[in-house]
Amino acid sequence: MTRTRTQVGIVGAGPAGLTLGHLLHLQGIDTVVLEDRSREYVEARVRAGVIEQGIVDLLTAAGAGERLRREGLVHHGIELQFAGERHRIPLSDLADGRTIVIYGQTEVVKDLIALRLESGRPLHFDVDDVSVHDLDTGRPLIRYRHEGRDAEIECDVIAGCDGFHGICRPSVPAGVLSEFSREYPFGWLGILAEVAPSNDELVYAHHERGFALLSLRSPELSRLYVQCRPDEDLAEWPDDRVWEELQLRLGLEGWTLAEGPIVEKGVTGMRSYVCEPMRYGRLFLAGDAAHIVPPTGAKGLNLALHDVQVLAESITHLVETGSTTGLDAYSDTCLRRVWRAEHFSWWMTQMLHRPEEQDAFDLKLQLSQLRYVTSSPAAATALAENYVGLTSL
Ligand SMILES: Cc1cc2nc3c(=O)[nH]c(=O)nc-3n(C[C@H](O)[C@H](O)[C@H](O)COP(=O)(O)OP(=O)(O)OC[C@H]3O[C@@H](n4cnc5c(N)ncnc54)[C@H](O)[C@@H]3O)c2cc1C
């Protein structure tokens, strides 16, 4: 067993863990980042792609936004499609000029890994049997196995950035955390296709066959989704069927959806989940380890990075002053934004998706809500300021 010490042990090298490691490195704080997957796997995992202006600013200020600024696509609006018509929500006009940037999570992760390797600070991939101990003491421990050896790290603080299925949240003793959740009776079948996006902005479509989303990753790569069952069998979705369904749900007179080779295909279930507080002793949970939103509001990645921004400031305060005031406020500070995003993501989801057996009354309510947000500046502004990310929370 090798035994080492660090100031902050970080479990998980997703966007949250890598960003936290980088923000703390900029403050001269030692961290060790542990990841149970390989670097190749982590860098290829296709997920989010919509980044709020505040998070673009955070990454840029931290020196992690150079390629994002160069290659990210700035969007000023989104479109909502229903009852055979498309309506534009001019996000920037309604939200004080703020924008969203389209830049794949895979690219954010690659940029952060490159910075970490450049810093020379430890980042271990392919670790096994990670476990956390002594969380209610001032010297919590992380144990793991790496390259055939057992290892133990003594930390001042542990950051649980290991996603929804990680080990940190389940290591908190029973009864400490309160959990709030909602399951949805549908999922998203998403594809990445080598074809130029057929629209300049994202299109969210409400359709009798179910929801569809036209999104993108770059001028050459389209990202598209169709609503499906949460346990949908991908084998039942050959490429032709995916395109056929997208053509039906996104189709509009005078507009063509261009097709191309599908290079990635997957099904994601949809869930809302929050645990409170996002802390136990010296273990702090951040990102998907503490909360999940359905992807309709494009908030998961943004929330994860907001959490670690707050956590990095709180840990820096502890290191500089010895005071735990920041860490003590961490959970409450984050949960204000988390619950706003939970509500927005739930609201977008229930407005746009069609349950398999939909009550006629519910359908009328959905259409009325869609008409309202596309015709009332007040309602459209509420959507816009949530979508680009609220500044005051
Ligand atoms: C299809 C899809 C589309 C999405 N679209 C959007 C979007 O448009 N906008 C948006 O903001 N969000 C979106 N999201 C959500 C977003 O991808 C997540 O919220 C984001 O990945 C959270 O980052 P994280 O670092 O907290 O967790 P993760 O990205 O899950 O990272 C956790 C890391 O911990 C590692 N890990 C797990 N267990 C262990 C262990 N025991 N030991 C060590 N390491 C471990 C994992 O391998 C992983 O690398 C989407 C998600 C999906 C699935």
XYZ file of C-alpha atoms and ligand atoms in Angstrom:
446
model
C 0.000 0.000 0.000
C 1.444 3.389 -1.009
C 0.295 6.293 1.134
C 0.409 9.913 -0.062
C -1.107 13.247 0.911
C -2.860 15.951 -1.051
C -5.002 18.950 -0.225
C -7.984 17.956 -2.371
C -8.730 14.445 -3.623
C -11.004 14.547 -6.665
C -12.972 11.442 -7.670
C -13.967 11.554 -11.358
C -12.403 13.184 -14.407
C -15.569 14.370 -16.100
C -16.155 18.091 -16.692
C -16.697 18.766 -12.959
C -13.608 16.984 -11.633
C -11.271 18.284 -14.344
C -12.484 21.881 -14.027
C -12.160 21.779 -10.233
C -8.610 20.421 -10.535
C -7.719 23.208 -12.941
C -9.288 26.033 -10.901
C -7.465 24.820 -7.772
C -4.186 24.447 -9.678
C -4.473 28.132 -10.643
C -4.635 28.897 -6.904
C -1.563 26.755 -6.214
C -3.628 24.089 -4.403
C -2.552 20.425 -4.708
C -5.056 17.923 -6.044
C -5.079 14.318 -7.230
C -7.718 13.387 -9.822
C -8.799 9.715 -10.036
C -10.838 8.325 -12.940
C -11.969 4.737 -13.323
C -12.231 4.839 -17.137
C -9.475 5.203 -19.737
C -8.458 8.564 -21.185
C -9.692 7.438 -24.631
C -13.125 6.558 -23.252
C -13.524 9.813 -21.343
C -12.447 11.889 -24.340
C -14.863 10.123 -26.692
C -18.020 10.151 -24.509
C -20.545 12.195 -26.512
C -22.909 14.158 -24.275
C -23.714 17.836 -23.809
C -23.067 20.605 -26.281
C -24.842 23.777 -25.161
C -22.735 26.049 -22.950
C -24.111 29.079 -21.137
C -22.346 32.402 -21.438
C -21.396 32.415 -17.727
C -19.632 29.062 -18.117
C -17.865 30.205 -21.299
C -16.636 33.199 -19.273
C -15.493 30.923 -16.419
C -13.505 28.648 -18.750
C -12.048 31.620 -20.607
C -10.915 33.358 -17.398
C -9.302 30.079 -16.298
C -7.321 29.818 -19.553
C -9.386 26.802 -20.683
C -11.447 28.601 -23.314
C -8.981 29.267 -26.107
C -10.264 26.562 -28.536
C -13.832 27.062 -27.300
C -13.627 30.747 -28.331
C -12.110 29.780 -31.688
C -14.293 26.812 -32.622
C -17.457 27.247 -30.541
C -20.526 28.426 -32.440
C -22.259 31.391 -30.836
C -26.062 31.155 -31.028
C -28.440 34.035 -30.393
C -31.726 32.121 -30.514
C -33.538 28.785 -30.610
C -36.661 27.681 -32.464
C -39.770 25.964 -31.145
C -41.831 23.957 -33.632
C -45.416 22.855 -33.052
C -48.679 22.556 -34.997
C -46.717 22.700 -38.283
C -45.028 26.049 -37.582
C -41.644 27.196 -36.351
C -41.258 30.145 -33.979
C -37.969 31.781 -33.033
C -37.107 32.734 -29.454
C -34.516 35.526 -29.792
C -32.501 34.618 -26.687
C -29.980 37.469 -26.833
C -32.603 40.162 -27.496
C -34.579 38.959 -24.498
C -31.680 38.230 -22.121
C -29.502 41.346 -22.147
C -27.441 40.289 -25.154
C -26.282 37.020 -23.601
C -25.730 33.987 -25.852
C -25.135 30.253 -25.755
C -22.147 28.564 -27.364
C -22.301 25.223 -29.123
C -19.140 23.292 -28.251
C -19.121 19.572 -27.475
C -18.540 18.320 -23.933
C -15.976 15.954 -25.469
C -13.977 19.000 -26.593
C -14.260 20.686 -23.157
C -12.949 17.470 -21.588
C -10.062 17.177 -24.096
C -9.045 20.797 -23.435
C -9.108 20.271 -19.652
C -7.130 17.008 -19.826
C -4.482 18.740 -21.961
C -4.190 21.543 -19.375
C -3.946 19.049 -16.524
C -1.166 17.117 -18.219
C 0.636 20.384 -18.936
C 0.410 21.335 -15.236
C 2.207 18.110 -14.281
C -0.276 17.487 -11.465
C -1.522 13.897 -10.960
C -4.429 12.588 -13.053
C -4.779 8.791 -12.928
C -6.998 6.984 -15.425
C -8.063 3.320 -15.177
C -8.098 3.225 -11.378
C -10.103 0.442 -9.674
C -11.906 -0.094 -6.389
C -12.110 3.577 -5.408
C -13.529 4.089 -1.914
C -13.745 7.055 0.473
C -13.317 6.909 4.270
C -13.226 8.989 7.469
C -15.436 11.608 5.832
C -16.548 13.104 9.139
C -12.967 13.812 10.226
C -10.543 16.563 9.185
C -8.405 13.969 7.317
C -10.630 11.990 4.942
C -9.042 9.190 2.903
C -9.397 7.839 -0.618
C -8.321 4.246 -1.301
C -7.931 2.781 -4.780
C -5.975 0.368 -6.936
C -3.808 1.553 -9.782
C -1.396 -0.373 -12.008
C -1.661 -3.407 -9.740
C -0.943 -1.521 -6.495
C -3.168 -0.501 -3.604
C -2.902 3.175 -2.722
C -4.278 5.546 -0.110
C -4.424 9.345 -0.227
C -4.945 11.459 2.859
C -6.817 14.679 1.982
C -8.093 17.872 3.582
C -11.177 17.741 1.392
C -12.639 15.162 -1.017
C -14.644 16.296 -4.042
C -17.134 13.705 -5.275
C -17.277 14.508 -9.001
C -17.964 10.924 -10.060
C -21.311 11.375 -11.762
C -24.695 9.858 -10.993
C -23.435 6.244 -10.782
C -20.284 7.021 -8.805
C -19.294 5.799 -5.331
C -19.141 9.078 -3.400
C -22.846 9.771 -2.851
C -23.570 6.152 -1.778
C -20.699 6.417 0.758
C -22.637 8.946 2.813
C -24.272 7.177 5.793
C -27.966 6.395 5.421
C -30.315 9.097 6.645
C -27.960 12.043 6.038
C -29.092 12.959 2.529
C -32.620 13.791 1.437
C -33.377 12.729 -2.125
C -35.893 14.241 -4.540
C -36.544 12.654 -7.903
C -38.825 12.233 -10.869
C -38.704 9.550 -13.571
C -40.089 10.285 -17.022
C -41.822 7.680 -19.190
C -39.569 8.435 -22.165
C -35.949 8.753 -23.244
C -33.969 10.292 -26.085
C -32.441 8.357 -28.938
C -29.564 10.564 -30.032
C -27.378 10.415 -33.114
C -24.270 12.210 -34.257
C -24.223 12.485 -38.057
C -21.570 13.664 -40.504
C -23.707 16.223 -42.248
C -23.875 20.004 -42.070
C -26.684 21.132 -39.716
C -29.867 21.856 -41.678
C -30.696 24.860 -39.509
C -28.519 27.610 -38.065
C -30.128 27.332 -34.622
C -31.488 24.480 -32.463
C -35.044 23.360 -33.243
C -37.180 21.849 -30.442
C -40.161 20.102 -32.047
C -43.427 19.088 -30.415
C -45.024 16.492 -32.717
C -47.813 13.938 -32.536
C -45.213 11.149 -32.991
C -43.160 12.543 -30.090
C -40.516 15.169 -29.422
C -37.501 15.725 -31.699
C -34.494 18.024 -31.430
C -32.216 19.289 -34.139
C -28.903 20.302 -32.645
C -25.305 20.398 -33.817
C -21.711 20.076 -32.729
C -19.836 21.883 -35.522
C -20.411 23.167 -39.080
C -19.870 19.565 -40.269
C -21.554 17.552 -37.475
C -25.275 17.382 -36.673
C -26.642 16.090 -33.359
C -30.277 14.968 -33.509
C -32.638 13.324 -31.047
C -36.037 11.635 -31.124
C -38.179 10.874 -28.118
C -38.357 7.112 -27.502
C -39.093 4.683 -24.667
C -36.563 4.862 -21.778
C -35.621 1.209 -22.384
C -35.667 1.478 -26.187
C -33.746 -1.308 -27.945
C -31.246 0.295 -30.329
C -31.376 -2.827 -32.506
C -34.894 -1.735 -33.509
C -33.510 1.551 -34.824
C -31.489 1.008 -37.985
C -30.219 4.270 -39.480
C -33.021 4.444 -42.060
C -35.677 4.352 -39.346
C -33.958 7.106 -37.349
C -33.868 9.412 -40.392
C -37.447 8.567 -41.342
C -38.643 9.494 -37.860
C -36.587 12.700 -37.781
C -37.967 13.685 -41.204
C -41.529 13.203 -39.955
C -41.115 15.035 -36.639
C -38.948 17.931 -37.844
C -40.471 18.195 -41.344
C -41.714 21.587 -42.466
C -42.923 22.798 -45.829
C -40.146 24.504 -47.783
C -37.381 23.150 -45.518
C -35.238 20.041 -45.942
C -33.490 17.970 -43.289
C -30.191 16.829 -44.803
C -29.092 13.273 -43.967
C -25.586 11.872 -43.597
C -23.619 8.932 -42.157
C -24.482 8.252 -38.502
C -21.263 7.952 -36.483
C -22.752 7.571 -33.002
C -26.103 6.379 -31.687
C -27.371 5.934 -28.127
C -30.396 6.003 -25.837
C -30.528 8.188 -22.715
C -33.201 7.796 -20.059
C -34.573 10.970 -18.529
C -34.594 11.722 -14.853
C -34.740 14.615 -12.429
C -32.830 14.079 -9.173
C -31.404 16.207 -6.365
C -29.773 15.181 -3.093
C -29.531 17.595 -0.203
C -27.224 18.695 1.262
C -24.464 18.328 -1.332
C -22.030 17.590 1.480
C -21.197 15.191 4.265
C -18.351 16.228 6.560
C -15.314 16.820 4.348
C -16.918 15.182 1.265
C -18.440 17.664 -1.199
C -20.592 16.402 -4.066
C -20.559 18.314 -7.363
C -22.239 17.937 -10.759
C -24.140 14.783 -11.688
C -23.004 13.140 -8.431
C -25.479 15.432 -6.653
C -28.147 16.209 -9.241
C -29.505 15.177 -12.616
C -31.746 17.076 -15.021
C -33.461 15.824 -18.156
C -31.402 17.138 -21.110
C -34.248 19.252 -22.563
C -33.054 22.396 -20.760
C -29.341 21.819 -21.638
C -28.361 22.458 -18.026
C -26.391 19.405 -16.733
C -22.905 20.408 -17.849
C -23.512 24.037 -16.934
C -24.673 23.159 -13.416
C -21.687 20.851 -12.912
C -19.256 23.640 -13.757
C -21.139 26.158 -11.653
C -20.875 23.806 -8.632
C -17.113 23.467 -8.969
C -16.683 27.205 -9.443
C -18.334 27.688 -6.022
C -16.390 24.761 -4.540
C -13.025 26.038 -5.814
C -13.698 29.469 -4.271
C -14.731 27.867 -0.960
C -11.660 25.596 -0.804
C -9.378 28.523 -1.689
C -10.938 30.484 1.163
C -10.250 27.575 3.530
C -6.626 27.279 2.421
C -5.975 31.015 2.608
C -7.754 31.791 5.881
C -8.422 28.478 7.643
C -12.106 29.445 7.700
C -14.800 26.977 6.639
C -17.405 29.716 6.036
C -17.341 29.200 2.258
C -17.524 25.411 2.508
C -20.349 25.649 5.019
C -22.351 27.745 2.531
C -21.413 25.577 -0.508
C -24.475 23.350 -0.589
C -27.055 26.115 -0.063
C -25.372 28.357 -2.634
C -25.357 25.638 -5.290
C -28.852 24.346 -4.539
C -30.437 27.701 -5.382
C -29.189 27.384 -8.987
C -29.772 23.624 -9.040
C -33.467 23.944 -8.189
C -33.970 26.732 -10.739
C -32.436 24.471 -13.388
C -34.478 21.501 -12.145
C -37.665 23.480 -12.582
C -36.701 24.842 -15.996
C -35.637 21.407 -17.292
C -38.819 19.758 -15.986
C -40.921 22.571 -17.494
C -39.303 22.302 -20.938
C -39.622 18.501 -20.808
C -43.299 18.424 -19.921
C -44.108 21.136 -22.482
C -42.434 19.355 -25.410
C -42.796 15.578 -24.920
C -45.788 13.431 -25.793
C -46.460 10.539 -23.381
C -47.520 7.355 -25.211
C -51.051 7.642 -23.835
C -51.658 11.336 -23.619
C -54.706 12.792 -22.004
C -56.480 15.195 -24.430
C -56.587 17.879 -21.740
C -52.800 17.680 -21.252
C -52.227 18.065 -24.986
C -54.373 21.206 -25.073
C -52.367 22.604 -22.143
C -49.065 21.888 -23.929
C -50.202 23.658 -27.087
C -51.507 26.604 -25.111
C -48.182 26.876 -23.262
C -46.235 26.715 -26.541
C -48.420 29.433 -28.080
C -47.921 31.557 -24.983
C -44.099 31.350 -24.924
C -43.918 32.080 -28.639
C -46.312 35.034 -28.609
C -45.871 36.790 -25.267
C -42.582 38.690 -24.816
C -42.891 38.200 -21.043
C -43.216 34.410 -21.355
C -40.470 34.233 -24.016
C -38.163 36.265 -21.757
C -38.669 33.798 -18.910
C -37.624 30.969 -21.232
C -34.695 32.962 -22.658
C -33.127 34.044 -19.365
C -33.297 30.512 -17.994
C -31.895 29.013 -21.206
C -28.848 31.299 -21.380
C -28.371 31.002 -17.591
C -29.604 33.355 -14.903
C -26.994 35.767 -13.597
C -28.670 36.577 -10.294
C -29.448 33.590 -8.093
C -27.216 12.471 -24.128
C -26.915 13.578 -23.163
C -27.053 14.907 -23.580
C -26.764 15.947 -22.717
N -26.896 17.232 -23.163
C -26.568 18.251 -22.344
C -26.577 19.615 -22.822
O -26.865 19.909 -23.986
N -26.202 20.587 -21.963
C -25.827 20.310 -20.672
O -25.480 21.247 -19.926
N -25.802 19.026 -20.196
C -26.151 17.995 -20.995
N -26.055 16.699 -20.535
C -25.630 16.453 -19.152
C -24.113 16.506 -18.993
O -23.487 15.697 -19.947
C -23.725 16.071 -17.573
O -24.493 16.838 -16.671
C -22.232 16.251 -17.289
O -21.492 15.223 -17.904
C -21.945 16.247 -15.782
O -20.558 16.295 -15.559
P -19.936 15.596 -14.277
O -18.464 15.842 -14.373
O -20.662 16.020 -13.072
O -20.267 14.051 -14.428
P -19.758 12.954 -15.559
O -19.600 13.648 -16.834
O -20.670 11.837 -15.392
O -18.322 12.612 -15.002
C -18.114 11.754 -13.898
C -16.790 11.030 -14.080
O -16.536 10.196 -12.950
C -16.085 8.932 -13.393
N -16.369 7.947 -12.344
C -17.542 7.346 -12.066
N -17.381 6.503 -11.024
C -16.089 6.594 -10.640
C -15.330 5.957 -9.633
N -15.874 5.051 -8.798
N -14.035 6.277 -9.518
C -13.462 7.184 -10.347
N -14.144 7.816 -11.336
C -15.444 7.507 -11.470
C -16.840 8.713 -14.692
O -16.206 7.751 -15.526
C -16.804 10.105 -15.290
O -15.647 10.332 -16.068
C -26.335 15.639 -21.379
C -26.207 14.320 -20.961
C -26.484 13.294 -21.827
C -26.316 11.872 -21.343
